[in-house]
Amino acid sequence: MSKNILDGLYDYDLFHLTEIEDTDGAYRAALDRLVKAEAELKNANPNSTEILDEYQSADIELHNLSRRNEFRKGFKVGAQLVLEMIKPIK
């Protein structure tokens, strides 16, 4: 089934909004810190990998829901700005 433009916007596919633009290396540095901390946690607590995996899964789900919500809010604000701009100047 093909998607319409609203489905594409909602699922982040239209403009590839999920692609990270790491112009200053900050994203890469944060990701490296995360990977290092994860490795240290797994080494320090080898019996707790299931708990860590569940935590990571819940964190990813929460992050994805938050991004989707922020996208919706941003889209609504953008639409409201356009509506305001097309009003006649008094």
PDB file of N, CA and C in Angstrom:
ATOM      1  N   MET A   1       0.846  -1.173   0.000  1.00  0.00           N
ATOM      2  CA  MET A   1       0.000   0.000   0.000  1.00  0.00           C
ATOM      3  C   MET A   1       0.896   1.242   0.000  1.00  0.00           C
ATOM      4  N   SER A   2       0.609   2.192  -0.850  1.00  0.00           N
ATOM      5  CA  SER A   2       1.424   3.403  -0.919  1.00  0.00           C
ATOM      6  C   SER A   2       0.961   4.410   0.139  1.00  0.00           C
ATOM      7  N   LYS A   3       1.904   5.200   0.615  1.00  0.00           N
ATOM      8  CA  LYS A   3       1.624   6.197   1.647  1.00  0.00           C
ATOM      9  C   LYS A   3       1.256   7.521   1.004  1.00  0.00           C
ATOM     10  N   ASN A   4       0.384   8.255   1.657  1.00  0.00           N
ATOM     11  CA  ASN A   4       0.134   9.612   1.206  1.00  0.00           C
ATOM     12  C   ASN A   4       1.107  10.543   1.926  1.00  0.00           C
ATOM     13  N   ILE A   5       1.077  11.817   1.600  1.00  0.00           N
ATOM     14  CA  ILE A   5       2.057  12.765   2.147  1.00  0.00           C
ATOM     15  C   ILE A   5       1.950  12.887   3.663  1.00  0.00           C
ATOM     16  N   LEU A   6       0.731  12.813   4.195  1.00  0.00           N
ATOM     17  CA  LEU A   6       0.580  12.913   5.654  1.00  0.00           C
ATOM     18  C   LEU A   6       1.155  11.701   6.356  1.00  0.00           C
ATOM     19  N   ASP A   7       0.956  10.522   5.772  1.00  0.00           N
ATOM     20  CA  ASP A   7       1.572   9.332   6.360  1.00  0.00           C
ATOM     21  C   ASP A   7       3.089   9.444   6.336  1.00  0.00           C
ATOM     22  N   GLY A   8       3.609   9.965   5.229  1.00  0.00           N
ATOM     23  CA  GLY A   8       5.055  10.147   5.134  1.00  0.00           C
ATOM     24  C   GLY A   8       5.578  11.114   6.169  1.00  0.00           C
ATOM     25  N   LEU A   9       4.861  12.204   6.370  1.00  0.00           N
ATOM     26  CA  LEU A   9       5.263  13.168   7.396  1.00  0.00           C
ATOM     27  C   LEU A   9       5.195  12.548   8.780  1.00  0.00           C
ATOM     28  N   TYR A  10       4.126  11.857   9.061  1.00  0.00           N
ATOM     29  CA  TYR A  10       3.931  11.274  10.383  1.00  0.00           C
ATOM     30  C   TYR A  10       4.998  10.236  10.703  1.00  0.00           C
ATOM     31  N   ASP A  11       5.382   9.470   9.711  1.00  0.00           N
ATOM     32  CA  ASP A  11       6.371   8.416   9.922  1.00  0.00           C
ATOM     33  C   ASP A  11       7.797   8.862   9.645  1.00  0.00           C
ATOM     34  N   TYR A  12       8.015  10.155   9.477  1.00  0.00           N
ATOM     35  CA  TYR A  12       9.343  10.739   9.286  1.00  0.00           C
ATOM     36  C   TYR A  12      10.008  10.358   7.969  1.00  0.00           C
ATOM     37  N   ASP A  13       9.271   9.845   7.016  1.00  0.00           N
ATOM     38  CA  ASP A  13       9.894   9.364   5.792  1.00  0.00           C
ATOM     39  C   ASP A  13      10.050  10.440   4.722  1.00  0.00           C
ATOM     40  N   LEU A  14       9.224  11.460   4.758  1.00  0.00           N
ATOM     41  CA  LEU A  14       9.181  12.402   3.649  1.00  0.00           C
ATOM     42  C   LEU A  14      10.486  13.159   3.461  1.00  0.00           C
ATOM     43  N   PHE A  15      11.028  13.696   4.535  1.00  0.00           N
ATOM     44  CA  PHE A  15      12.245  14.491   4.442  1.00  0.00           C
ATOM     45  C   PHE A  15      13.421  13.832   5.147  1.00  0.00           C
ATOM     46  N   HIS A  16      13.304  12.540   5.459  1.00  0.00           N
ATOM     47  CA  HIS A  16      14.369  11.803   6.141  1.00  0.00           C
ATOM     48  C   HIS A  16      14.782  12.510   7.438  1.00  0.00           C
ATOM     49  N   LEU A  17      13.786  12.831   8.253  1.00  0.00           N
ATOM     50  CA  LEU A  17      14.040  13.576   9.484  1.00  0.00           C
ATOM     51  C   LEU A  17      14.806  12.773  10.522  1.00  0.00           C
ATOM     52  N   THR A  18      14.900  11.464  10.334  1.00  0.00           N
ATOM     53  CA  THR A  18      15.629  10.654  11.306  1.00  0.00           C
ATOM     54  C   THR A  18      17.127  10.657  11.055  1.00  0.00           C
ATOM     55  N   GLU A  19      17.555  11.192   9.921  1.00  0.00           N
ATOM     56  CA  GLU A  19      18.986  11.268   9.650  1.00  0.00           C
ATOM     57  C   GLU A  19      19.597  12.370  10.532  1.00  0.00           C
ATOM     58  N   ILE A  20      20.672  12.043  11.185  1.00  0.00           N
ATOM     59  CA  ILE A  20      21.331  12.969  12.091  1.00  0.00           C
ATOM     60  C   ILE A  20      22.332  13.815  11.322  1.00  0.00           C
ATOM     61  N   GLU A  21      22.239  15.096  11.491  1.00  0.00           N
ATOM     62  CA  GLU A  21      23.207  16.002  10.879  1.00  0.00           C
ATOM     63  C   GLU A  21      24.226  16.371  11.953  1.00  0.00           C
ATOM     64  N   ASP A  22      25.377  15.728  11.911  1.00  0.00           N
ATOM     65  CA  ASP A  22      26.402  15.885  12.953  1.00  0.00           C
ATOM     66  C   ASP A  22      27.511  16.798  12.442  1.00  0.00           C
ATOM     67  N   THR A  23      27.203  18.072  12.294  1.00  0.00           N
ATOM     68  CA  THR A  23      28.163  18.998  11.697  1.00  0.00           C
ATOM     69  C   THR A  23      29.353  19.293  12.600  1.00  0.00           C
ATOM     70  N   ASP A  24      29.146  19.265  13.916  1.00  0.00           N
ATOM     71  CA  ASP A  24      30.251  19.606  14.817  1.00  0.00           C
ATOM     72  C   ASP A  24      30.801  18.417  15.594  1.00  0.00           C
ATOM     73  N   GLY A  25      30.310  17.208  15.300  1.00  0.00           N
ATOM     74  CA  GLY A  25      30.816  16.011  15.964  1.00  0.00           C
ATOM     75  C   GLY A  25      30.208  15.747  17.328  1.00  0.00           C
ATOM     76  N   ALA A  26      29.254  16.564  17.762  1.00  0.00           N
ATOM     77  CA  ALA A  26      28.658  16.400  19.088  1.00  0.00           C
ATOM     78  C   ALA A  26      27.872  15.087  19.184  1.00  0.00           C
ATOM     79  N   TYR A  27      27.150  14.740  18.131  1.00  0.00           N
ATOM     80  CA  TYR A  27      26.385  13.492  18.152  1.00  0.00           C
ATOM     81  C   TYR A  27      27.323  12.299  18.269  1.00  0.00           C
ATOM     82  N   ARG A  28      28.375  12.285  17.488  1.00  0.00           N
ATOM     83  CA  ARG A  28      29.342  11.191  17.511  1.00  0.00           C
ATOM     84  C   ARG A  28      29.986  11.077  18.896  1.00  0.00           C
ATOM     85  N   ALA A  29      30.339  12.205  19.499  1.00  0.00           N
ATOM     86  CA  ALA A  29      30.959  12.192  20.826  1.00  0.00           C
ATOM     87  C   ALA A  29      29.990  11.627  21.871  1.00  0.00           C
ATOM     88  N   ALA A  30      28.728  12.036  21.809  1.00  0.00           N
ATOM     89  CA  ALA A  30      27.733  11.532  22.759  1.00  0.00           C
ATOM     90  C   ALA A  30      27.498  10.039  22.555  1.00  0.00           C
ATOM     91  N   LEU A  31      27.441   9.600  21.299  1.00  0.00           N
ATOM     92  CA  LEU A  31      27.254   8.183  21.005  1.00  0.00           C
ATOM     93  C   LEU A  31      28.437   7.368  21.518  1.00  0.00           C
ATOM     94  N   ASP A  32      29.646   7.861  21.336  1.00  0.00           N
ATOM     95  CA  ASP A  32      30.835   7.170  21.839  1.00  0.00           C
ATOM     96  C   ASP A  32      30.793   7.038  23.357  1.00  0.00           C
ATOM     97  N   ARG A  33      30.371   8.097  24.044  1.00  0.00           N
ATOM     98  CA  ARG A  33      30.240   8.044  25.514  1.00  0.00           C
ATOM     99  C   ARG A  33      29.211   6.992  25.922  1.00  0.00           C
ATOM    100  N   LEU A  34      28.101   6.939  25.200  1.00  0.00           N
ATOM    101  CA  LEU A  34      27.048   5.974  25.505  1.00  0.00           C
ATOM    102  C   LEU A  34      27.543   4.545  25.326  1.00  0.00           C
ATOM    103  N   VAL A  35      28.225   4.280  24.230  1.00  0.00           N
ATOM    104  CA  VAL A  35      28.745   2.934  23.955  1.00  0.00           C
ATOM    105  C   VAL A  35      29.766   2.534  25.022  1.00  0.00           C
ATOM    106  N   LYS A  36      30.631   3.459  25.404  1.00  0.00           N
ATOM    107  CA  LYS A  36      31.635   3.176  26.433  1.00  0.00           C
ATOM    108  C   LYS A  36      30.967   2.878  27.779  1.00  0.00           C
ATOM    109  N   ALA A  37      29.981   3.691  28.150  1.00  0.00           N
ATOM    110  CA  ALA A  37      29.282   3.486  29.424  1.00  0.00           C
ATOM    111  C   ALA A  37      28.536   2.157  29.427  1.00  0.00           C
ATOM    112  N   GLU A  38      27.928   1.812  28.305  1.00  0.00           N
ATOM    113  CA  GLU A  38      27.220   0.535  28.207  1.00  0.00           C
ATOM    114  C   GLU A  38      28.182  -0.630  28.391  1.00  0.00           C
ATOM    115  N   ALA A  39      29.332  -0.571  27.754  1.00  0.00           N
ATOM    116  CA  ALA A  39      30.327  -1.636  27.885  1.00  0.00           C
ATOM    117  C   ALA A  39      30.807  -1.751  29.329  1.00  0.00           C
ATOM    118  N   GLU A  40      31.025  -0.608  29.974  1.00  0.00           N
ATOM    119  CA  GLU A  40      31.471  -0.624  31.371  1.00  0.00           C
ATOM    120  C   GLU A  40      30.400  -1.218  32.291  1.00  0.00           C
ATOM    121  N   LEU A  41      29.130  -0.872  32.046  1.00  0.00           N
ATOM    122  CA  LEU A  41      28.039  -1.434  32.849  1.00  0.00           C
ATOM    123  C   LEU A  41      27.951  -2.947  32.680  1.00  0.00           C
ATOM    124  N   LYS A  42      28.063  -3.413  31.449  1.00  0.00           N
ATOM    125  CA  LYS A  42      27.982  -4.858  31.200  1.00  0.00           C
ATOM    126  C   LYS A  42      29.168  -5.589  31.813  1.00  0.00           C
ATOM    127  N   ASN A  43      30.359  -4.981  31.776  1.00  0.00           N
ATOM    128  CA  ASN A  43      31.531  -5.601  32.386  1.00  0.00           C
ATOM    129  C   ASN A  43      31.431  -5.623  33.902  1.00  0.00           C
ATOM    130  N   ALA A  44      30.913  -4.544  34.493  1.00  0.00           N
ATOM    131  CA  ALA A  44      30.810  -4.459  35.951  1.00  0.00           C
ATOM    132  C   ALA A  44      29.686  -5.333  36.490  1.00  0.00           C
ATOM    133  N   ASN A  45      28.670  -5.554  35.687  1.00  0.00           N
ATOM    134  CA  ASN A  45      27.500  -6.314  36.143  1.00  0.00           C
ATOM    135  C   ASN A  45      27.112  -7.366  35.091  1.00  0.00           C
ATOM    136  N   PRO A  46      27.943  -8.384  34.904  1.00  0.00           N
ATOM    137  CA  PRO A  46      27.670  -9.362  33.834  1.00  0.00           C
ATOM    138  C   PRO A  46      26.356 -10.126  34.017  1.00  0.00           C
ATOM    139  N   ASN A  47      25.841 -10.193  35.228  1.00  0.00           N
ATOM    140  CA  ASN A  47      24.586 -10.909  35.483  1.00  0.00           C
ATOM    141  C   ASN A  47      23.355 -10.032  35.276  1.00  0.00           C
ATOM    142  N   SER A  48      23.562  -8.777  34.939  1.00  0.00           N
ATOM    143  CA  SER A  48      22.444  -7.843  34.817  1.00  0.00           C
ATOM    144  C   SER A  48      22.170  -7.420  33.376  1.00  0.00           C
ATOM    145  N   THR A  49      22.633  -8.201  32.427  1.00  0.00           N
ATOM    146  CA  THR A  49      22.460  -7.786  31.025  1.00  0.00           C
ATOM    147  C   THR A  49      20.991  -7.748  30.617  1.00  0.00           C
ATOM    148  N   GLU A  50      20.163  -8.653  31.159  1.00  0.00           N
ATOM    149  CA  GLU A  50      18.735  -8.631  30.822  1.00  0.00           C
ATOM    150  C   GLU A  50      18.080  -7.339  31.303  1.00  0.00           C
ATOM    151  N   ILE A  51      18.427  -6.909  32.492  1.00  0.00           N
ATOM    152  CA  ILE A  51      17.864  -5.667  33.034  1.00  0.00           C
ATOM    153  C   ILE A  51      18.330  -4.481  32.204  1.00  0.00           C
ATOM    154  N   LEU A  52      19.607  -4.456  31.846  1.00  0.00           N
ATOM    155  CA  LEU A  52      20.142  -3.370  31.025  1.00  0.00           C
ATOM    156  C   LEU A  52      19.474  -3.352  29.650  1.00  0.00           C
ATOM    157  N   ASP A  53      19.290  -4.524  29.053  1.00  0.00           N
ATOM    158  CA  ASP A  53      18.623  -4.595  27.751  1.00  0.00           C
ATOM    159  C   ASP A  53      17.186  -4.084  27.835  1.00  0.00           C
ATOM    160  N   GLU A  54      16.471  -4.447  28.898  1.00  0.00           N
ATOM    161  CA  GLU A  54      15.094  -3.968  29.082  1.00  0.00           C
ATOM    162  C   GLU A  54      15.075  -2.453  29.280  1.00  0.00           C
ATOM    163  N   TYR A  55      16.026  -1.942  30.056  1.00  0.00           N
ATOM    164  CA  TYR A  55      16.133  -0.497  30.262  1.00  0.00           C
ATOM    165  C   TYR A  55      16.368   0.217  28.926  1.00  0.00           C
ATOM    166  N   GLN A  56      17.293  -0.310  28.145  1.00  0.00           N
ATOM    167  CA  GLN A  56      17.594   0.304  26.856  1.00  0.00           C
ATOM    168  C   GLN A  56      16.383   0.277  25.928  1.00  0.00           C
ATOM    169  N   SER A  57      15.666  -0.825  25.925  1.00  0.00           N
ATOM    170  CA  SER A  57      14.482  -0.955  25.083  1.00  0.00           C
ATOM    171  C   SER A  57      13.410   0.056  25.487  1.00  0.00           C
ATOM    172  N   ALA A  58      13.177   0.190  26.782  1.00  0.00           N
ATOM    173  CA  ALA A  58      12.190   1.156  27.273  1.00  0.00           C
ATOM    174  C   ALA A  58      12.630   2.584  26.982  1.00  0.00           C
ATOM    175  N   ASP A  59      13.928   2.855  27.129  1.00  0.00           N
ATOM    176  CA  ASP A  59      14.458   4.189  26.859  1.00  0.00           C
ATOM    177  C   ASP A  59      14.308   4.550  25.381  1.00  0.00           C
ATOM    178  N   ILE A  60      14.593   3.599  24.505  1.00  0.00           N
ATOM    179  CA  ILE A  60      14.447   3.827  23.068  1.00  0.00           C
ATOM    180  C   ILE A  60      12.988   4.093  22.722  1.00  0.00           C
ATOM    181  N   GLU A  61      12.079   3.296  23.290  1.00  0.00           N
ATOM    182  CA  GLU A  61      10.652   3.497  23.029  1.00  0.00           C
ATOM    183  C   GLU A  61      10.197   4.876  23.490  1.00  0.00           C
ATOM    184  N   LEU A  62      10.620   5.278  24.684  1.00  0.00           N
ATOM    185  CA  LEU A  62      10.261   6.593  25.208  1.00  0.00           C
ATOM    186  C   LEU A  62      10.834   7.705  24.342  1.00  0.00           C
ATOM    187  N   HIS A  63      12.069   7.544  23.907  1.00  0.00           N
ATOM    188  CA  HIS A  63      12.711   8.536  23.043  1.00  0.00           C
ATOM    189  C   HIS A  63      11.957   8.668  21.715  1.00  0.00           C
ATOM    190  N   ASN A  64      11.581   7.531  21.124  1.00  0.00           N
ATOM    191  CA  ASN A  64      10.852   7.565  19.859  1.00  0.00           C
ATOM    192  C   ASN A  64       9.485   8.231  20.007  1.00  0.00           C
ATOM    193  N   LEU A  65       8.789   7.935  21.095  1.00  0.00           N
ATOM    194  CA  LEU A  65       7.498   8.577  21.343  1.00  0.00           C
ATOM    195  C   LEU A  65       7.657  10.076  21.541  1.00  0.00           C
ATOM    196  N   SER A  66       8.701  10.472  22.233  1.00  0.00           N
ATOM    197  CA  SER A  66       8.973  11.893  22.459  1.00  0.00           C
ATOM    198  C   SER A  66       9.270  12.611  21.145  1.00  0.00           C
ATOM    199  N   ARG A  67      10.084  11.997  20.299  1.00  0.00           N
ATOM    200  CA  ARG A  67      10.401  12.608  18.994  1.00  0.00           C
ATOM    201  C   ARG A  67       9.153  12.766  18.146  1.00  0.00           C
ATOM    202  N   ARG A  68       8.305  11.741  18.145  1.00  0.00           N
ATOM    203  CA  ARG A  68       7.061  11.812  17.383  1.00  0.00           C
ATOM    204  C   ARG A  68       6.177  12.944  17.894  1.00  0.00           C
ATOM    205  N   ASN A  69       6.085  13.087  19.210  1.00  0.00           N
ATOM    206  CA  ASN A  69       5.284  14.148  19.806  1.00  0.00           C
ATOM    207  C   ASN A  69       5.847  15.529  19.459  1.00  0.00           C
ATOM    208  N   GLU A  70       7.156  15.679  19.529  1.00  0.00           N
ATOM    209  CA  GLU A  70       7.779  16.954  19.181  1.00  0.00           C
ATOM    210  C   GLU A  70       7.565  17.284  17.708  1.00  0.00           C
ATOM    211  N   PHE A  71       7.592  16.270  16.844  1.00  0.00           N
ATOM    212  CA  PHE A  71       7.327  16.482  15.427  1.00  0.00           C
ATOM    213  C   PHE A  71       5.903  17.003  15.232  1.00  0.00           C
ATOM    214  N   ARG A  72       4.952  16.373  15.890  1.00  0.00           N
ATOM    215  CA  ARG A  72       3.552  16.806  15.780  1.00  0.00           C
ATOM    216  C   ARG A  72       3.395  18.251  16.227  1.00  0.00           C
ATOM    217  N   LYS A  73       3.979  18.577  17.386  1.00  0.00           N
ATOM    218  CA  LYS A  73       3.870  19.959  17.884  1.00  0.00           C
ATOM    219  C   LYS A  73       4.512  20.938  16.922  1.00  0.00           C
ATOM    220  N   GLY A  74       5.689  20.608  16.409  1.00  0.00           N
ATOM    221  CA  GLY A  74       6.372  21.491  15.476  1.00  0.00           C
ATOM    222  C   GLY A  74       5.587  21.682  14.193  1.00  0.00           C
ATOM    223  N   PHE A  75       4.977  20.615  13.706  1.00  0.00           N
ATOM    224  CA  PHE A  75       4.179  20.712  12.493  1.00  0.00           C
ATOM    225  C   PHE A  75       2.978  21.625  12.721  1.00  0.00           C
ATOM    226  N   LYS A  76       2.331  21.487  13.877  1.00  0.00           N
ATOM    227  CA  LYS A  76       1.174  22.337  14.193  1.00  0.00           C
ATOM    228  C   LYS A  76       1.583  23.805  14.305  1.00  0.00           C
ATOM    229  N   VAL A  77       2.694  24.072  14.939  1.00  0.00           N
ATOM    230  CA  VAL A  77       3.167  25.458  15.062  1.00  0.00           C
ATOM    231  C   VAL A  77       3.470  26.026  13.681  1.00  0.00           C
ATOM    232  N   GLY A  78       4.120  25.242  12.840  1.00  0.00           N
ATOM    233  CA  GLY A  78       4.418  25.688  11.482  1.00  0.00           C
ATOM    234  C   GLY A  78       3.149  26.004  10.708  1.00  0.00           C
ATOM    235  N   ALA A  79       2.147  25.144  10.830  1.00  0.00           N
ATOM    236  CA  ALA A  79       0.875  25.380  10.135  1.00  0.00           C
ATOM    237  C   ALA A  79       0.198  26.640  10.666  1.00  0.00           C
ATOM    238  N   GLN A  80       0.262  26.865  11.972  1.00  0.00           N
ATOM    239  CA  GLN A  80      -0.332  28.071  12.552  1.00  0.00           C
ATOM    240  C   GLN A  80       0.389  29.323  12.058  1.00  0.00           C
ATOM    241  N   LEU A  81       1.708  29.253  11.915  1.00  0.00           N
ATOM    242  CA  LEU A  81       2.460  30.391  11.379  1.00  0.00           C
ATOM    243  C   LEU A  81       2.046  30.706   9.946  1.00  0.00           C
ATOM    244  N   VAL A  82       1.868  29.672   9.146  1.00  0.00           N
ATOM    245  CA  VAL A  82       1.435  29.886   7.760  1.00  0.00           C
ATOM    246  C   VAL A  82       0.060  30.532   7.735  1.00  0.00           C
ATOM    247  N   LEU A  83      -0.847  30.045   8.558  1.00  0.00           N
ATOM    248  CA  LEU A  83      -2.188  30.636   8.606  1.00  0.00           C
ATOM    249  C   LEU A  83      -2.132  32.104   9.019  1.00  0.00           C
ATOM    250  N   GLU A  84      -1.272  32.428   9.948  1.00  0.00           N
ATOM    251  CA  GLU A  84      -1.124  33.821  10.387  1.00  0.00           C
ATOM    252  C   GLU A  84      -0.543  34.677   9.268  1.00  0.00           C
ATOM    253  N   MET A  85       0.382  34.119   8.516  1.00  0.00           N
ATOM    254  CA  MET A  85       1.042  34.896   7.453  1.00  0.00           C
ATOM    255  C   MET A  85       0.104  35.203   6.282  1.00  0.00           C
ATOM    256  N   ILE A  86      -0.912  34.388   6.063  1.00  0.00           N
ATOM    257  CA  ILE A  86      -1.779  34.643   4.923  1.00  0.00           C
ATOM    258  C   ILE A  86      -2.951  35.582   5.257  1.00  0.00           C
ATOM    259  N   LYS A  87      -3.031  35.997   6.509  1.00  0.00           N
ATOM    260  CA  LYS A  87      -4.062  36.983   6.870  1.00  0.00           C
ATOM    261  C   LYS A  87      -3.719  38.324   6.228  1.00  0.00           C
ATOM    262  N   PRO A  88      -4.732  39.071   5.825  1.00  0.00           N
ATOM    263  CA  PRO A  88      -4.452  40.377   5.237  1.00  0.00           C
ATOM    264  C   PRO A  88      -3.839  41.335   6.266  1.00  0.00           C
ATOM    265  N   ILE A  89      -2.943  42.183   5.806  1.00  0.00           N
ATOM    266  CA  ILE A  89      -2.332  43.195   6.670  1.00  0.00           C
ATOM    267  C   ILE A  89      -3.341  44.306   6.864  1.00  0.00           C
ATOM    268  N   LYS A  90      -3.554  44.711   8.093  1.00  0.00           N
ATOM    269  CA  LYS A  90      -4.530  45.775   8.394  1.00  0.00           C
ATOM    270  C   LYS A  90      -3.847  47.094   8.598  1.00  0.00           C
TER     271      LYS A  90
END
